[in-house]
Coordinates of C-alpha atoms in Angstrom, one line a residue:
X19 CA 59.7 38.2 -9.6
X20 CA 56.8 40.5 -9.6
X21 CA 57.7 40.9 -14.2
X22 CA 57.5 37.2 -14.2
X23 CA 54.5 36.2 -12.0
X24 CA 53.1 39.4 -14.7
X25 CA 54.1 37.5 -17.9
X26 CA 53.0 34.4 -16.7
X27 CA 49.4 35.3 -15.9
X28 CA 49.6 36.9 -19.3
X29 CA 50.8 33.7 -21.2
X30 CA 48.3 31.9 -19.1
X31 CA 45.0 34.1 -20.4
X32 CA 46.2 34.2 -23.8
X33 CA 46.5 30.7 -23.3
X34 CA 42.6 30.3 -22.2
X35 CA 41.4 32.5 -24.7
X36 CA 43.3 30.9 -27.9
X37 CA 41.8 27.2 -25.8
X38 CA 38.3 29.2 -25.7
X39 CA 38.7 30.6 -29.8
X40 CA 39.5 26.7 -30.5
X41 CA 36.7 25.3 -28.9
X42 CA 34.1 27.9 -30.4
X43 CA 35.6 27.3 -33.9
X44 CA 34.7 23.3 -33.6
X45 CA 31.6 23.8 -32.3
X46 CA 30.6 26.0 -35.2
X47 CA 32.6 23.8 -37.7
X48 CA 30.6 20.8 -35.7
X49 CA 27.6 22.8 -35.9
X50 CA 27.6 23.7 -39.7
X51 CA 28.9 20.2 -41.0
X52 CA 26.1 18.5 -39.3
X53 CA 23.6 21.3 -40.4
X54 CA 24.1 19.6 -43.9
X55 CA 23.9 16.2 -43.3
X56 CA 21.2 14.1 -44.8
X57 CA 21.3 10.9 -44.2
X58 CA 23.6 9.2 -41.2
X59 CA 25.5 6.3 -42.1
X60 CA 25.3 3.5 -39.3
X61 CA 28.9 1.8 -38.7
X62 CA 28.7 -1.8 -38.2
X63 CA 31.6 -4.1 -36.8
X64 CA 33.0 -0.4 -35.2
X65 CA 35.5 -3.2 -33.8
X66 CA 36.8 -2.9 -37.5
X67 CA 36.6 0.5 -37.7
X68 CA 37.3 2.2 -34.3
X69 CA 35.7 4.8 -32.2
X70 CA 33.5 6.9 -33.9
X71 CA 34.6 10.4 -34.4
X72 CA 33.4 13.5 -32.2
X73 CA 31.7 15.4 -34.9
X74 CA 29.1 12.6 -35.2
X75 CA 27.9 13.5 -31.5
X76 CA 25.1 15.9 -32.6
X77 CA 23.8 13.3 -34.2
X78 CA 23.5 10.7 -32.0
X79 CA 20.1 9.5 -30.6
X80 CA 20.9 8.6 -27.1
X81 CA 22.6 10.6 -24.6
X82 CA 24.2 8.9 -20.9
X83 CA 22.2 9.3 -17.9
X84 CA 23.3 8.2 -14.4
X85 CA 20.1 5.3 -13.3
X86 CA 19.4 4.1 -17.2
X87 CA 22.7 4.0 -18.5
X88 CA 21.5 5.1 -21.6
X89 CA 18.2 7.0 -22.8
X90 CA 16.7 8.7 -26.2
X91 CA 17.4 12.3 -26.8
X92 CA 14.4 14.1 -26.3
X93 CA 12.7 15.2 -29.5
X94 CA 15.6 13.5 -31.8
X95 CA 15.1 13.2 -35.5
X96 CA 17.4 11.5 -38.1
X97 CA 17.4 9.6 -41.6
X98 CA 19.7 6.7 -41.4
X99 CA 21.3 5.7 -44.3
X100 CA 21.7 1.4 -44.9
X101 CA 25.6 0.0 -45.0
X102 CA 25.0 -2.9 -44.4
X103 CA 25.8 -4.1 -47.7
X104 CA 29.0 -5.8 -49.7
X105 CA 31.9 -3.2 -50.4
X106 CA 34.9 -3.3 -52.1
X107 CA 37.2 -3.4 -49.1
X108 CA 37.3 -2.9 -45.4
X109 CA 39.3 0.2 -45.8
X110 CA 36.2 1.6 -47.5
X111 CA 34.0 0.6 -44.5
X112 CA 36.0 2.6 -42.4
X113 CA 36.2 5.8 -44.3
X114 CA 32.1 5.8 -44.1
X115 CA 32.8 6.1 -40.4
X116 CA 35.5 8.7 -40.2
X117 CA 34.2 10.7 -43.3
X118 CA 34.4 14.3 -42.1
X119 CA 32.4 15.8 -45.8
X120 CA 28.5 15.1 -44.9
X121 CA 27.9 14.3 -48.0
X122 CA 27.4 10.4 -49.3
X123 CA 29.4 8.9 -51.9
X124 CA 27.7 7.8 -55.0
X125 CA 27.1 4.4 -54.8
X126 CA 25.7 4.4 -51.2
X127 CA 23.0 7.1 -52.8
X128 CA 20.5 4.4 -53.9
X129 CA 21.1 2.7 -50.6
X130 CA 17.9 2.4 -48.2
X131 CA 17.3 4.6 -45.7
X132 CA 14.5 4.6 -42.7
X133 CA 13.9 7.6 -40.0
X134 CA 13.0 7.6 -37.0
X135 CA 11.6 10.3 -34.1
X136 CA 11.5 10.4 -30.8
X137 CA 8.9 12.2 -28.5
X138 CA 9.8 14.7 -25.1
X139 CA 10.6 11.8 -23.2
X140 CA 13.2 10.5 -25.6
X141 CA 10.8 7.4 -27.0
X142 CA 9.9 6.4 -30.6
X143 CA 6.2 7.3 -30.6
X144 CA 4.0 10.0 -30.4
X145 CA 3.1 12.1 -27.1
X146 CA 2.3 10.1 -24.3
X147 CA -0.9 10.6 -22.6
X148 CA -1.4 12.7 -19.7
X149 CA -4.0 10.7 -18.3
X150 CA -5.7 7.8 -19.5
X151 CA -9.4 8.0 -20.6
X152 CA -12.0 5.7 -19.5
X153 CA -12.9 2.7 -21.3
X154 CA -9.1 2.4 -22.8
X155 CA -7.2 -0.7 -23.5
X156 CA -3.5 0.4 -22.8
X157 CA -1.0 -1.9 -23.9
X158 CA 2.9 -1.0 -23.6
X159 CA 5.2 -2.3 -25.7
X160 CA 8.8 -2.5 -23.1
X161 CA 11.9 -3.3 -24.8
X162 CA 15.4 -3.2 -26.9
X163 CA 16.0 -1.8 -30.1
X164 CA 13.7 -4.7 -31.6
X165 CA 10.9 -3.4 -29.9
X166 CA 12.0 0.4 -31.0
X167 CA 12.2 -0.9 -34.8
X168 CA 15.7 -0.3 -35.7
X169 CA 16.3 -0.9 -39.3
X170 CA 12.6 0.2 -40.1
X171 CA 10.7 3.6 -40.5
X172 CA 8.5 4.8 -37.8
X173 CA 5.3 3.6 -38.9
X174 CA 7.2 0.0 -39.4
X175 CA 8.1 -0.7 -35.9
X176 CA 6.1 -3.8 -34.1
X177 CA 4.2 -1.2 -31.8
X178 CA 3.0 0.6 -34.2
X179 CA 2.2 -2.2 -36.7
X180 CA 0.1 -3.8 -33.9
X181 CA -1.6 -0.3 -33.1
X182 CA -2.9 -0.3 -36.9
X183 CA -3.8 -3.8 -36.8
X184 CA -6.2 -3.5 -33.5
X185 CA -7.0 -0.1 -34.6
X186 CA -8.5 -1.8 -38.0
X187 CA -9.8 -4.7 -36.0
X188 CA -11.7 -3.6 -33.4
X189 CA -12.7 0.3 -34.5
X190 CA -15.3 0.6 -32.2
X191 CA -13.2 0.6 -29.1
X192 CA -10.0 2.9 -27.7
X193 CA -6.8 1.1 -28.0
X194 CA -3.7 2.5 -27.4
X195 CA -0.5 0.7 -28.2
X196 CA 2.8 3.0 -26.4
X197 CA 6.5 2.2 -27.6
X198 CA 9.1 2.4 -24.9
X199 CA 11.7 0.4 -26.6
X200 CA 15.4 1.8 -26.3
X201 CA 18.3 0.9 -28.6
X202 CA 20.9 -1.1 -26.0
X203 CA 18.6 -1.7 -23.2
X204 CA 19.0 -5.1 -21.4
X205 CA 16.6 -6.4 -18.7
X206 CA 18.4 -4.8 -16.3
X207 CA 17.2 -1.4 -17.4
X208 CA 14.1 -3.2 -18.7
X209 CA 13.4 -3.4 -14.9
X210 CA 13.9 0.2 -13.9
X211 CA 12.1 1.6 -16.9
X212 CA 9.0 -0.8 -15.7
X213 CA 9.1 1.0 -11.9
X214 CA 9.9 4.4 -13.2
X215 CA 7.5 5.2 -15.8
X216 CA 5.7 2.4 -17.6
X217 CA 3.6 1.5 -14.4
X218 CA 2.5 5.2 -13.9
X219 CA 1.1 4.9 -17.4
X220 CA -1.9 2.5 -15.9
X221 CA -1.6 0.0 -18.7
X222 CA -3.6 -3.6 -19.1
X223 CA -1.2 -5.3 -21.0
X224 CA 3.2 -5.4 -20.8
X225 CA 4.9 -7.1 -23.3
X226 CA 7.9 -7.6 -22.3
X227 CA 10.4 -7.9 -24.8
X228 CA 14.2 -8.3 -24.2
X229 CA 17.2 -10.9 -24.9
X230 CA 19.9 -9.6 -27.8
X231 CA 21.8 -6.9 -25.4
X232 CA 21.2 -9.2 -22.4
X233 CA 23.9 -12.1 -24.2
X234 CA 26.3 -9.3 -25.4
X235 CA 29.7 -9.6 -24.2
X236 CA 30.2 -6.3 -23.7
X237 CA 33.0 -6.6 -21.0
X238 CA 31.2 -5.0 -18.2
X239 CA 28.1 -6.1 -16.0
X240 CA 25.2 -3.7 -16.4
X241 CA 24.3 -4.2 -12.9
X242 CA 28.1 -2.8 -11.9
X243 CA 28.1 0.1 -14.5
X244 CA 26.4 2.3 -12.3
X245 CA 27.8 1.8 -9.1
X246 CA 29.3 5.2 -7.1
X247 CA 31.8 6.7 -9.3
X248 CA 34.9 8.9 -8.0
X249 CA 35.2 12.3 -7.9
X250 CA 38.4 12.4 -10.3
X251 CA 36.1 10.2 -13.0
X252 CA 32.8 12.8 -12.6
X253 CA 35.6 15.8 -13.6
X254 CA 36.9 13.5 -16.5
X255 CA 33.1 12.6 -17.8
X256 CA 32.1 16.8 -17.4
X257 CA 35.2 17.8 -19.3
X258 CA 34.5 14.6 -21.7
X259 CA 31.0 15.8 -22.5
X260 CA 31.7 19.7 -22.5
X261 CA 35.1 20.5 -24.5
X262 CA 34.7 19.7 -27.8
X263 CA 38.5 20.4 -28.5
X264 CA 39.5 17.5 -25.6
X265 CA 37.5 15.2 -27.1
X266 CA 38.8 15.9 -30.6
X267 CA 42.5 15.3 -29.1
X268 CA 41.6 12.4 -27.5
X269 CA 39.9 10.7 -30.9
X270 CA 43.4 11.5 -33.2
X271 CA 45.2 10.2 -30.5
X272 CA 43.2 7.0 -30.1
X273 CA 42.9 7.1 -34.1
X274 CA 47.0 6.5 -34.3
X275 CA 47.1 3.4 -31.9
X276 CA 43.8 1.8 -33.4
X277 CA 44.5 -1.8 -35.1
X278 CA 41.2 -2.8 -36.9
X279 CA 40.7 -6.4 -36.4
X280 CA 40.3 -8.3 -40.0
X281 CA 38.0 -10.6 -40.9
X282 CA 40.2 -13.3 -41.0
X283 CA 41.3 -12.5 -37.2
X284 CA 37.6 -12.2 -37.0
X285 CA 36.8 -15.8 -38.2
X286 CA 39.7 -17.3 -36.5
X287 CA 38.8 -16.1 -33.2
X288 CA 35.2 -17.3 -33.8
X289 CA 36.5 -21.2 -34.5
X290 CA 38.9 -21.6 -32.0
X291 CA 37.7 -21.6 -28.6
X292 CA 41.2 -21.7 -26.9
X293 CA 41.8 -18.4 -28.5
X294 CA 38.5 -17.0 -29.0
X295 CA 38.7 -15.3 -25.1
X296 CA 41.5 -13.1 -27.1
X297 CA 38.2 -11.1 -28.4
X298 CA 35.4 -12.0 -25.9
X299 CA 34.4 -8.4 -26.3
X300 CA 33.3 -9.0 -30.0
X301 CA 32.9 -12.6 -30.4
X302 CA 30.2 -13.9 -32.4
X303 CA 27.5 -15.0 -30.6
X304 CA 27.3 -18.0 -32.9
X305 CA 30.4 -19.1 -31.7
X306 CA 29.3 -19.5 -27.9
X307 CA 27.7 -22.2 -25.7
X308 CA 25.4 -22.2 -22.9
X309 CA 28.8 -23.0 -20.6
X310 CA 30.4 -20.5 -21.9
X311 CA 28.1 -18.0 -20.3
X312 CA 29.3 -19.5 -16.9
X313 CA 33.1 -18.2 -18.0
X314 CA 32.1 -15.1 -18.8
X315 CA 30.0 -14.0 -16.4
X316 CA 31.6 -11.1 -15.4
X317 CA 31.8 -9.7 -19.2
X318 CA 28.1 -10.5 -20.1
X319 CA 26.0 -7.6 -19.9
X320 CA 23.6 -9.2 -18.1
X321 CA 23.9 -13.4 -16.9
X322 CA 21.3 -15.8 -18.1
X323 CA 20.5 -16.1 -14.2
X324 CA 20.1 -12.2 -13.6
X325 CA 18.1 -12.1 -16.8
X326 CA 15.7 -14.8 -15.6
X327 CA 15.4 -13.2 -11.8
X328 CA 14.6 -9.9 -14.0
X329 CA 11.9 -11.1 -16.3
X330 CA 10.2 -12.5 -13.2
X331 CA 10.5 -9.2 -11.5
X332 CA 8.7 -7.5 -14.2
X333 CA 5.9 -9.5 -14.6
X334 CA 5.5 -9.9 -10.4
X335 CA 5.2 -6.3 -11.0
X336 CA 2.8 -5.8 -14.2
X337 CA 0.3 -8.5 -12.5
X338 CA 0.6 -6.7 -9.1
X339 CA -0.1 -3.9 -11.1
X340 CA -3.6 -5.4 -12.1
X341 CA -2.2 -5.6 -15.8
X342 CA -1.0 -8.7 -17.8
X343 CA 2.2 -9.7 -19.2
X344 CA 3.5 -11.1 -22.5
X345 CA 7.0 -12.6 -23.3
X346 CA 8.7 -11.8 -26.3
X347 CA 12.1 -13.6 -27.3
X348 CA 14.4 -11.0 -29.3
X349 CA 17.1 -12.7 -30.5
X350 CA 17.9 -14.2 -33.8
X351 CA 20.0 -17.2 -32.4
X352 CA 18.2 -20.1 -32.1
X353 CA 19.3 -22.6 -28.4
X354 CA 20.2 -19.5 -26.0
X355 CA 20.2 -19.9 -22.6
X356 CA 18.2 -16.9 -22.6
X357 CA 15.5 -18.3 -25.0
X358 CA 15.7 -21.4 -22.8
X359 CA 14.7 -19.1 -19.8
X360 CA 11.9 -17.3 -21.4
X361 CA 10.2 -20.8 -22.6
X362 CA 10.7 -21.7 -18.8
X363 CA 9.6 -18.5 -17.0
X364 CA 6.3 -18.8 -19.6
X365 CA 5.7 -22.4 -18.5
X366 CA 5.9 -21.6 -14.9
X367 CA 4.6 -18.6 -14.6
X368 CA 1.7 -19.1 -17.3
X369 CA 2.7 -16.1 -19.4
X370 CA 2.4 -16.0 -23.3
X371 CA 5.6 -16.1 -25.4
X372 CA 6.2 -14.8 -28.7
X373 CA 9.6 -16.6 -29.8
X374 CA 10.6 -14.2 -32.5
X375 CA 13.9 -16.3 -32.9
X376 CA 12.0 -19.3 -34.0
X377 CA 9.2 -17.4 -35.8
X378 CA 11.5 -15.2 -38.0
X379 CA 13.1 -18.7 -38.8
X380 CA 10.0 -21.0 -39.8
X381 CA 9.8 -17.3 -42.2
X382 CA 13.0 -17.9 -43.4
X383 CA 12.7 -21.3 -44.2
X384 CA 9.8 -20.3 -46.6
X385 CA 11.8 -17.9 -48.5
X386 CA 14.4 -20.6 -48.7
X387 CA 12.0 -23.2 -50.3
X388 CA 10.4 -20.3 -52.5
X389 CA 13.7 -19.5 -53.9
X390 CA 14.6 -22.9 -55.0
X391 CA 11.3 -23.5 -56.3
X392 CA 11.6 -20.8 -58.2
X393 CA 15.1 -21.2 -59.4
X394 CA 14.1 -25.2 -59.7
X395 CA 17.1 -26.4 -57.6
X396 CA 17.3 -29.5 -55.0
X397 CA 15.3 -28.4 -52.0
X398 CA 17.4 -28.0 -49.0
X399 CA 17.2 -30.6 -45.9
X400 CA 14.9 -27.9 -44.1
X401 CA 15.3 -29.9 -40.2
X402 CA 18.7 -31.4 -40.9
X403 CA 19.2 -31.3 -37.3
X404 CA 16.2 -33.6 -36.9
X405 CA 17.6 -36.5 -39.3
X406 CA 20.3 -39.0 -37.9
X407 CA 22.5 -40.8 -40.6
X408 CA 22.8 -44.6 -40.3
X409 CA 26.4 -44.1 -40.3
X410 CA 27.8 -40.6 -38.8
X411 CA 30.8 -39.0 -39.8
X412 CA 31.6 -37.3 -43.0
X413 CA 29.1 -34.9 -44.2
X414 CA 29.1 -33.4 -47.8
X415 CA 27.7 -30.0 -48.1
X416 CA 27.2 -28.5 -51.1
X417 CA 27.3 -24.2 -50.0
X418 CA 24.7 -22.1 -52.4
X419 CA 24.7 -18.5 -53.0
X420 CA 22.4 -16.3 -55.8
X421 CA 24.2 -13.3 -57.3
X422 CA 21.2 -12.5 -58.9
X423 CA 22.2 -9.2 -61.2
X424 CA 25.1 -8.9 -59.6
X425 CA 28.1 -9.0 -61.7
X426 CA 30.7 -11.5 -61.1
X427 CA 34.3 -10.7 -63.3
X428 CA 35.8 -13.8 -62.4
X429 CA 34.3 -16.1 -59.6
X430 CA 32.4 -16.2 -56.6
X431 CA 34.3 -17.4 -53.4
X432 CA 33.7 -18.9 -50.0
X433 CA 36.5 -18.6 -47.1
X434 CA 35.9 -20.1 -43.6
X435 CA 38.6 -21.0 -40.8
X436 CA 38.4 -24.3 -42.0
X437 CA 41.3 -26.2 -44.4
X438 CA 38.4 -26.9 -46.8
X439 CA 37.6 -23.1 -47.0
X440 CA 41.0 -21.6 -47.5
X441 CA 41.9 -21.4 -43.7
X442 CA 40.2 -18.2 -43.9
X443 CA 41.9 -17.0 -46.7
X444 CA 39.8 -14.8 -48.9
X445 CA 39.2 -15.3 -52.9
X446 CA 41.6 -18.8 -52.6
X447 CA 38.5 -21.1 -52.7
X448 CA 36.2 -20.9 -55.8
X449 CA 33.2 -21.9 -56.6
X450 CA 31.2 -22.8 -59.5
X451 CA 28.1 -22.0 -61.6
X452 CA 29.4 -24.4 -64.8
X453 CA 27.6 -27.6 -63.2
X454 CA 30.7 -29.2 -61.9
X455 CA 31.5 -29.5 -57.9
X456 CA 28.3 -29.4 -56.3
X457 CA 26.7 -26.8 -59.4
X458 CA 23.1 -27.9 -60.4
X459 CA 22.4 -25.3 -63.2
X460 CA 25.1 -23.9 -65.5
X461 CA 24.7 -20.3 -65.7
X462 CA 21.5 -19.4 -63.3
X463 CA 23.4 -17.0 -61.1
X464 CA 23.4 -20.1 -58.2
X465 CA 27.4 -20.3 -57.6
X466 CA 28.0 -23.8 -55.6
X467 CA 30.8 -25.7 -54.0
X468 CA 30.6 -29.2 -52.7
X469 CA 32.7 -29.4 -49.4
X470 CA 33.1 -32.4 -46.4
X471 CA 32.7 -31.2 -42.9
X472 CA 32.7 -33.7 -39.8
X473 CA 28.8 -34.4 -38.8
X474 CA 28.3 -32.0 -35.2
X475 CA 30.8 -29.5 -36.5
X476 CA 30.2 -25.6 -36.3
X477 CA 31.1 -24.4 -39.5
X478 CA 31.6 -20.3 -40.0
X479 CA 31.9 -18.9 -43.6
X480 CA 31.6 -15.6 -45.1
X481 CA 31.3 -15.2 -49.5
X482 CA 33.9 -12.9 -51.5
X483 CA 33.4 -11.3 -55.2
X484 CA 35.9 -11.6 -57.5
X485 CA 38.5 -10.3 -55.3
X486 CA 42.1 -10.7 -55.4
X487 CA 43.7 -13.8 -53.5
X488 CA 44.9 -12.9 -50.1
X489 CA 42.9 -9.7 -49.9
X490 CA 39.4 -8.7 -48.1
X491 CA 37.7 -7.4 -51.4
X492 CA 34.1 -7.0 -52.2
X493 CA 32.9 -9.1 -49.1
X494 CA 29.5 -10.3 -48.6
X495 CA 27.5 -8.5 -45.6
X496 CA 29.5 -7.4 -42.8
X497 CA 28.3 -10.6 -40.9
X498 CA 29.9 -14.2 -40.6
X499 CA 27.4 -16.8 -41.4
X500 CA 27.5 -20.2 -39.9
X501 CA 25.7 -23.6 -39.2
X502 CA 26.3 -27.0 -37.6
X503 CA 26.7 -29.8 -39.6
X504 CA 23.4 -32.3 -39.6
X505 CA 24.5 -35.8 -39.2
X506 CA 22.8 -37.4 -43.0
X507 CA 23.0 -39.6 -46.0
X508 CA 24.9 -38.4 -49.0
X509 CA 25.1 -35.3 -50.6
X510 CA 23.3 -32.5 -48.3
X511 CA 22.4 -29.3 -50.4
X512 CA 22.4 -25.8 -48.0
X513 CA 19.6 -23.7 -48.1
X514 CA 20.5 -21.2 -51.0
X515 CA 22.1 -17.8 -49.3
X516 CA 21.9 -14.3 -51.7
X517 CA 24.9 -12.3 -51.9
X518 CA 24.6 -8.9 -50.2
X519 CA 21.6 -10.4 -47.9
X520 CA 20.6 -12.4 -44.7
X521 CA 16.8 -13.3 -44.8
X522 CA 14.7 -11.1 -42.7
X523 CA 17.5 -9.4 -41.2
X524 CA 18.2 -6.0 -41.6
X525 CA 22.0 -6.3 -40.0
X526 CA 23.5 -9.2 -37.9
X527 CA 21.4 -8.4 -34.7
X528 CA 17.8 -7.0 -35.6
X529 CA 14.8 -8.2 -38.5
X530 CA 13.9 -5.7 -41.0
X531 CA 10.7 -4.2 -41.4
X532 CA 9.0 -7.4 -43.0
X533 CA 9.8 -9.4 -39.5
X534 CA 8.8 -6.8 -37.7
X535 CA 5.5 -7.5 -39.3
X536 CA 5.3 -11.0 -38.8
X537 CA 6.2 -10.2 -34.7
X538 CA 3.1 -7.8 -34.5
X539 CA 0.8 -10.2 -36.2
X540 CA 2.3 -12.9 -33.8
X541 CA 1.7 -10.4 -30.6
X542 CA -1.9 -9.5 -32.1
X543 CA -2.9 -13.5 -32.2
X544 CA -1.4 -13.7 -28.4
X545 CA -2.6 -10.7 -26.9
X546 CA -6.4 -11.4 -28.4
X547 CA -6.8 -14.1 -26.0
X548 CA -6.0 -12.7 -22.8
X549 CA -8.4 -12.4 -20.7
X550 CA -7.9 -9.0 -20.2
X551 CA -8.1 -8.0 -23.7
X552 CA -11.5 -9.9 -24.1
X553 CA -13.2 -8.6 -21.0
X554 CA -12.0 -5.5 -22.6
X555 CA -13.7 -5.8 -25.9
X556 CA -16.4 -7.6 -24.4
X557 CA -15.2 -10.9 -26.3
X558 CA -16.3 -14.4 -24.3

């Protein structure tokens, strides 16, 4: 008994110390693969592409903390590289995600790239103050990843585009413009972030700007996540976050029973609301209606009622904090229920909003008009949704997209859940740049189709290049597009879409650099005529 109790604590160190030599070889392999990475590649739609793999870790910018959920590793700095661009399969988007070599593949090398830094306290700025200097105009930008700048270099944020415009403006005074945006906040941490830190800063003016995260359906409530956890889960989560080799076990095993969802379950789900609860966790926000907010309470990050009670919790706090309080809307659908809150809460409680939903698309609408003025094509119905046919019903679109220098071997397609689009089948349903079917211009790059749609009806569409029939080959942007079909007179020519590109966005949920532009000019008009910025800079 005594030889066997002997041998087994000797199988059970040698055990331990081959577990131990395991772990310190992954960390160093972890350690020395990430030493040469350059740029990080950012995995969209990770629905399609599964859990991101363990070596990526070191190279994450936020890190899980108990009250925020979520907040910025301190002193983080990465280059991000752009994918959010057509490829030649879904496959391909997926082996960007689980490429183990840190190197990038040729043709994502001339793809753009934008870094970003974070200070001690995990925010994208400089230093904070210590104290605040007399005769200062602080001004705290509080946010999501909008107000953060993701998509844009660190000089490209809104913040920091508003700090050079004031600072250019008005030389002769102190301003100081502080970013505390965070990628996945909601109001709900919003809220917390405002007691915790942004108050002690003593600033004059809050904008307060939240929305996108808010409306995800994310499966969980972010006002439950935090609640007591037991003690079997706070072993699981210190074992999760410390033993490189459990988590590496854990990520093959998951890896074998993953089943990406395509884009054609991705667009069928989006169109039929009797199935469209199958995927509530990734639906397309498109797809959704203020009722359906009601059904999904429980799954929505935060309700369009706690979001309102939140937003009026902040600024009862910023004004009883002496300071005053600007609204920004951060989302690029237009008819929320959160955008209907904000434009509420702003009426009633007299608090300037910045609707960067409807400003990005009055921007958007411009480059539209530019584009077919330049190409010399029909001008879109720019407020379809303003005109009323004499006799509703069938509608006859006629779908646009510009190649540009793009190549195109064969044809350009367009697939949709809809029998006139292929019933989401991809590179089944052509369309033309000869002049025939809708085509204004043979040969200008514009590739048309004329197609009838219902008047009211939600139509979602994505475009393919030249790909085979049946199979998801070089697809458009890894975003479905979608409108509602204007109720109008005759032929009804869409605004002209670009392959590989959604106006002023930088990927299906944030603006690129060039909106955030627009936002900080739009904030800079508000913000000038406060009362407490004039009585700061002596302005009647």
């Amino acid at each position: 008994m005594v030889r066997f109790l002997k041998n087994l604590g000797k199988v059970a160190v040698g055990t331990v110390v081959c577990v131990l030599l395991l772990e310190a070889a992954i960390r160093a392999t972890y350690r020395i693969r990430n030493s040469r990475v350059e740029t990080v590649p950012i995995p969209y739609l990770v629905r399609n592409t599964g859990l991101t793999p363990p070596w990526m870790d070191g190279l994450r910018i936020l890190d899980h903390d108990d009250v925020m959920l979520f907040r910025g590793r301190p002193n983080a700095h990465l280059k991000y590289l752009d994918l959010f661009c057509p490829m030649s399969s879904e496959e391909d988007r997926k082996a960007m995600l689980r490429r183990f070599q840190p190197s990038i593949p040729d043709e994502f090398k001339n793809n753009p790239t934008w870094e970003i830094s974070l200070n001690s306290e995990g925010f994208r700025d400089l230093e904070f103050p210590t104290s605040k200097p007399a005769r200062t105009l602080r001004i705290v930008s509080l946010g999501d990843s909008w107000t953060l700048g993701h998509n844009a270099n660190q000089n490209e944020a809104y913040p920091q585009r508003l700090r050079a415009l004031l600072s250019t403006e008005f030389p002769n005074f102190r301003i100081e413009v502080l970013n505390m945006g965070m990628v996945a906040y909601t109001s709900h941490e919003g809220l917390e972030l405002l007691k915790r830190r942004v108050l002690s800063l003593e600033p004059d003016i809050v904008a307060i700007g939240f929305g996108m995260n808010d409306s995800a359906i994310s499966g969980w409530r972010d006002r439950d996540i935090l609640v007591a956890r037991p003690k079997y889960f706070k072993l699981k989560r210190f074992v999760l976050e410390n033993s490189e080799l459990y988590r590496l076990l854990a990520y093959l095993g998951q890896l074998k029973k993953f089943e990406s969802v395509s884009m054609r379950d991705q667009l069928k789900a989006i169109a039929d609301p009797n199935e469209a609860f199958l995927y509530e966790s990734w639906v397309s926000v498109e797809a959704l209606e203020a009722k359906d907010y009601e059904r999904l309470e429980s799954r929505v990050r935060v309700s369009p009622s706690d979001y309102e009670k939140n937003i009026r919790e902040m600024i009862k706090l910023v004004r009883a904090q002496g300071a005053a309080p600007i609204l920004l809307h951060n989302e690029l659908r237009p008819g929320s229920p959160y955008q209907a809150a904000l434009q509420r809460i702003s009426q009633e409680e007299k608090v300037p909003l910045v609707d960067n939903c409807e400003l990005l698309a009055a921007a958007r609408q411009r480059i539209e008009a530019e584009l077919e003025q330049r190409l010399g094509l029909q001008p879109s119905l720019v407020d379809m949704e303003k005109k009323v046919a004499k006799n509703p019903g069938a509608v006859e679109l006629v779908f646009r997209v510009y190649t540009g220098n793009r190549p195109v071997t064969t044809s350009m397609f367009i697939a949709g859940p809809h029998p006139q689009l292929g019933d989401a089948m991809p590179n089944t349903v052509s369309m033309y740049d000869d002049g025939t079917h809708g085509d204004e211009k043979a040969g200008d790059h514009v590739w048309s189709l004329a197609v009838t749609f219902s008047s009211g009806q939600k139509v979602f569409y994505v475009y393919t290049n030249s790909g085979e029939a049946g199979k998801w080959q070089n697809v458009d942007v890894p975003k479905v597009r979608s409108l509602t079909v204007a109720a109008t007179v005759g032929r009804s020519y869409r605004p002209i879409d670009t392959f590989g590109e959604l106006y002023l966005q930088a990927d299906g949920y944030h603006t690129n650099a060039r909106g955030y532009e627009l936002i900080s000019q739009a904030v800079r008009d508000v913000m000038v005529k406060t009362d407490k910025f004039r009585s700061a800079v002596g302005r009647k």
